[in-house]
Coordinates of C-alpha atoms in Angstrom, one line a residue:
M1 CA 55.9 85.9 174.7
K2 CA 59.2 87.3 176.1
E3 CA 59.2 91.2 176.2
I4 CA 62.4 92.6 175.2
L5 CA 62.9 96.7 175.3
C6 CA 65.6 98.0 173.1
F7 CA 66.7 101.4 174.8
G8 CA 69.1 103.5 172.9
D9 CA 69.9 106.4 170.6
S10 CA 69.9 107.3 166.8
N11 CA 71.7 103.8 166.1
T12 CA 68.8 102.1 167.6
Y13 CA 66.1 104.7 166.3
G14 CA 67.6 103.5 162.8
L15 CA 68.9 107.0 161.6
I16 CA 70.0 106.7 157.8
P17 CA 73.8 108.1 157.8
G18 CA 74.0 111.6 156.5
T19 CA 70.3 112.3 156.5
T20 CA 67.4 113.1 158.9
R21 CA 65.5 109.9 157.6
R22 CA 64.8 106.7 159.3
Y23 CA 65.6 103.2 157.9
D24 CA 62.3 101.1 157.3
R25 CA 61.7 98.6 160.1
E26 CA 62.9 95.9 157.9
A27 CA 66.3 97.5 157.6
R28 CA 67.1 98.5 161.1
W29 CA 68.7 96.0 163.6
T30 CA 65.6 96.3 166.1
G31 CA 63.0 95.5 163.1
I32 CA 65.3 92.5 161.9
L33 CA 65.6 91.3 165.3
A34 CA 61.9 91.4 165.7
E35 CA 61.3 89.4 162.5
K36 CA 63.8 86.9 163.2
L37 CA 62.8 86.1 167.0
Y38 CA 58.9 86.5 166.8
D39 CA 58.5 82.8 166.2
K40 CA 61.0 81.9 168.9
G41 CA 58.7 83.8 171.4
Y42 CA 60.4 87.3 171.6
R43 CA 58.6 90.6 171.0
I44 CA 60.9 93.5 170.4
I45 CA 59.9 96.9 171.7
E46 CA 61.9 99.7 170.0
E47 CA 62.7 102.9 172.1
G48 CA 65.6 104.7 170.3
L49 CA 65.8 108.5 170.1
C50 CA 68.2 110.7 168.0
G51 CA 70.6 112.5 170.6
R52 CA 69.9 110.5 173.6
T53 CA 72.5 110.2 176.3
S54 CA 72.8 108.1 179.6
V55 CA 72.4 111.2 181.9
F56 CA 73.3 114.2 180.1
D57 CA 71.0 116.9 179.0
D58 CA 70.9 118.7 175.7
A59 CA 70.5 122.5 175.7
T60 CA 68.9 122.5 172.5
R61 CA 66.6 119.4 172.4
D62 CA 64.3 118.3 175.2
G63 CA 64.0 114.6 176.3
R64 CA 67.4 113.5 175.4
N65 CA 68.6 112.5 179.0
G66 CA 68.0 108.8 179.2
A67 CA 68.0 108.6 182.9
K68 CA 64.8 111.0 183.1
V69 CA 62.7 108.8 180.8
L70 CA 64.0 105.2 181.4
P71 CA 61.9 104.8 184.6
M72 CA 58.6 105.9 182.8
L73 CA 59.3 103.8 179.8
L74 CA 60.0 100.5 182.1
E75 CA 56.7 101.0 183.9
T76 CA 54.9 101.8 180.5
H77 CA 56.2 98.4 178.8
A78 CA 56.1 96.4 182.1
P79 CA 56.2 93.6 182.4
L80 CA 59.4 93.0 180.7
D81 CA 61.8 90.2 180.5
Q82 CA 64.9 91.9 179.1
V83 CA 66.4 95.4 178.4
V84 CA 68.9 95.8 175.7
L85 CA 70.9 99.0 176.7
M86 CA 73.1 100.7 173.9
L87 CA 73.8 104.2 174.8
G88 CA 77.2 106.3 174.8
T89 CA 77.8 107.6 171.7
N90 CA 76.2 111.1 172.3
D91 CA 77.7 111.2 175.6
C92 CA 81.1 111.6 173.9
K93 CA 80.1 115.2 172.4
T94 CA 82.4 117.9 173.4
Y95 CA 79.9 119.8 175.6
N96 CA 79.3 117.0 177.9
H97 CA 83.3 116.9 178.9
A98 CA 82.8 113.3 179.6
S99 CA 85.6 110.6 179.9
A100 CA 84.7 106.9 179.4
D101 CA 84.6 106.4 183.1
R102 CA 82.1 109.3 183.5
I103 CA 80.0 107.8 180.7
G104 CA 80.1 104.5 182.6
K105 CA 78.7 106.1 185.7
G106 CA 75.7 107.3 183.6
I107 CA 75.4 103.6 182.4
E108 CA 75.3 102.5 186.0
K109 CA 72.5 104.9 186.9
L110 CA 70.5 103.3 184.1
I111 CA 71.3 99.8 185.1
Q112 CA 70.1 100.7 188.6
Q113 CA 66.9 102.2 187.5
I114 CA 66.2 99.1 185.7
R115 CA 67.1 96.9 188.7
K116 CA 64.8 99.1 190.9
A117 CA 61.9 98.7 188.5
D118 CA 62.1 94.9 188.5
P119 CA 65.2 92.9 189.7
A120 CA 64.1 90.0 187.5
I121 CA 64.8 91.9 184.2
D122 CA 67.8 90.5 182.2
I123 CA 70.1 93.3 180.9
L124 CA 72.1 92.9 177.8
L125 CA 74.6 95.8 177.9
V126 CA 75.9 96.8 174.5
S127 CA 78.9 99.1 174.1
P128 CA 78.2 101.3 171.1
I129 CA 80.2 101.4 167.7
E130 CA 83.2 103.6 167.7
L131 CA 83.1 107.1 166.0
G132 CA 84.8 107.5 162.7
E133 CA 88.2 109.2 162.8
D134 CA 86.9 112.0 160.8
V135 CA 83.8 112.6 162.5
W136 CA 84.9 116.0 163.9
K137 CA 85.9 117.4 160.6
P138 CA 84.0 119.7 158.5
G139 CA 81.2 118.1 156.6
F140 CA 80.4 115.7 159.5
D141 CA 79.5 116.4 163.1
L142 CA 81.2 119.3 164.8
E143 CA 79.7 118.5 168.1
F144 CA 82.5 115.9 168.2
D145 CA 86.2 116.3 168.5
Q146 CA 89.2 114.0 168.4
H147 CA 89.1 113.3 172.0
S148 CA 85.5 112.2 171.3
V149 CA 86.9 109.4 168.8
K150 CA 89.3 108.4 171.6
V151 CA 86.7 108.1 174.3
S152 CA 84.4 106.1 172.0
K153 CA 87.1 103.5 171.7
Q154 CA 87.4 103.2 175.3
L155 CA 83.7 102.4 176.0
K156 CA 84.0 98.9 175.4
Q157 CA 86.4 98.0 178.1
T158 CA 84.6 100.3 180.4
Y159 CA 81.1 98.6 179.8
L160 CA 82.7 95.4 180.1
K161 CA 83.7 96.0 183.7
I162 CA 80.3 97.4 184.5
A163 CA 78.7 94.2 183.1
W164 CA 80.7 92.2 185.5
K165 CA 80.0 94.5 188.5
Y166 CA 76.2 94.3 188.1
G167 CA 75.9 90.8 186.5
C168 CA 74.8 92.2 183.1
D169 CA 75.1 90.3 179.9
F170 CA 77.7 92.1 177.4
L171 CA 78.1 92.5 173.7
A172 CA 80.2 95.0 171.9
A173 CA 78.5 96.4 168.9
S174 CA 82.0 97.6 167.6
D175 CA 82.9 93.9 167.2
V176 CA 80.5 93.5 164.3
A177 CA 79.7 97.0 162.9
K178 CA 81.4 100.2 162.4
P179 CA 80.2 103.8 161.4
S180 CA 79.2 104.5 157.8
K181 CA 81.6 106.5 155.9
A182 CA 78.7 108.9 155.0
D183 CA 78.7 110.5 158.3
M184 CA 81.3 108.7 160.6
E185 CA 78.8 107.9 163.5
H186 CA 75.8 106.0 162.2
M187 CA 75.5 102.4 160.8
N188 CA 74.7 101.5 157.3
E189 CA 72.2 98.8 156.5
K190 CA 74.9 96.0 156.6
G191 CA 75.9 97.4 160.1
H192 CA 72.3 96.9 161.1
K193 CA 72.2 93.5 159.9
N194 CA 75.4 92.5 161.5
L195 CA 74.2 93.9 164.9
A196 CA 71.0 92.1 164.7
K197 CA 72.6 88.8 163.8
A198 CA 75.0 89.2 166.6
I199 CA 72.1 89.9 169.2
E200 CA 70.2 87.1 167.8
S201 CA 72.9 84.6 168.1
F202 CA 73.4 85.6 171.5
L203 CA 69.9 85.3 172.6
V204 CA 69.3 82.0 170.8
E205 CA 72.6 80.6 172.4
K206 CA 71.6 81.7 176.1
E207 CA 68.2 80.3 175.5
R208 CA 69.7 77.0 174.4
N209 CA 72.0 76.6 177.3
H210 CA 69.4 77.9 180.0
S211 CA 72.2 80.4 181.1
N212 CA 69.9 83.1 183.0
N213 CA 72.0 82.4 186.0
Y214 CA 75.3 83.4 184.4
V215 CA 76.8 86.7 183.3
N216 CA 77.3 86.2 179.5
V217 CA 80.0 88.2 177.8
V218 CA 80.4 87.9 174.1
F219 CA 83.2 88.7 171.8
Y220 CA 83.4 88.4 168.1
K221 CA 87.0 87.9 166.4
D222 CA 88.1 87.6 163.0
S223 CA 88.5 83.8 162.2
H224 CA 88.7 83.5 158.5
N225 CA 90.0 85.6 155.3
K226 CA 87.1 87.7 154.0
R227 CA 85.5 86.2 150.9
N228 CA 82.4 87.1 148.9
K229 CA 81.4 90.0 150.8
M230 CA 81.0 87.8 154.0
F231 CA 83.5 87.5 156.8
R232 CA 83.3 84.9 159.7
K233 CA 83.9 85.8 163.5
E234 CA 84.3 83.4 166.2
F235 CA 81.5 83.8 168.8
Y236 CA 83.1 83.6 172.2
I237 CA 80.9 83.5 175.3
W238 CA 82.5 83.8 178.6
K239 CA 80.1 82.7 181.3
R240 CA 80.4 83.5 184.9
S241 CA 78.1 82.6 187.6
I242 CA 76.5 85.5 189.4
H243 CA 76.4 85.6 193.3
R244 CA 74.8 88.8 194.6
N245 CA 77.4 89.0 197.5
G246 CA 79.8 90.1 194.9
N247 CA 81.8 86.7 194.4
K248 CA 81.8 85.3 190.6
T249 CA 83.0 82.1 190.0
C250 CA 82.7 79.0 187.7
Q251 CA 84.3 80.7 184.6
H252 CA 84.5 78.9 181.3
L253 CA 84.5 79.3 177.5
K254 CA 82.1 78.5 174.7
K255 CA 82.7 79.2 170.9
R256 CA 80.7 79.3 167.9
Q257 CA 81.2 80.7 164.2
T258 CA 78.9 83.2 162.9
S259 CA 79.1 85.0 159.4
F260 CA 78.6 88.7 158.8
M261 CA 78.4 91.0 155.9
Q262 CA 81.6 92.9 154.9
E263 CA 81.1 96.7 155.4
N264 CA 82.6 98.9 152.7

């Protein structure tokens, strides 16, 4: 079995929007992924925690600094074949005073920790969903402001650059999911299903094409009119060969189509 560690925050934990409760395993993206991939030889390890950041401490909640716990978890679950890394939303909170580039530095530290633990571990870097436009307003989450929303929208491009730099695979959660209207920061069940499907499609495609020697960058773009509560997105994979001396060559494009559930 291939062991995949999913390291993230409340959207990996599976927090139900607007509550303190958690989606059942069958509803959260990690659980869906586990069910879909088990027969294909993958085992999913869930390590999501509400409030987790890349490198920032939380003055009111212990253990939220991802960089302080990731080395321990890598050792706990060793040997690992892959880490799916999706953090950054909580880094956007006002008291962290973090730009997208600064958040990116935190993500780089986590990648370095993974590489130090085992250079053979594949890393799928996932930029998180964007914050909702009204997340900072009364009734939602006052730990964010309008600047937080702006920064969250910049993370996709920041993480893409990091993926190229470190030879990580890349996927943007914001291409296939968005925050629920209930709280403007967490995915609803359709979002979880869509993200699970996107990651599953990527992993299966990667396995089919034996592309471990490439950086795989996935983009999803609308390709058809939305019908019957489903929409189709084109599944693009940019593949770039990895040379540890920093050179990257052999660029080409593959395309697939995948259907996702329409989110309200």
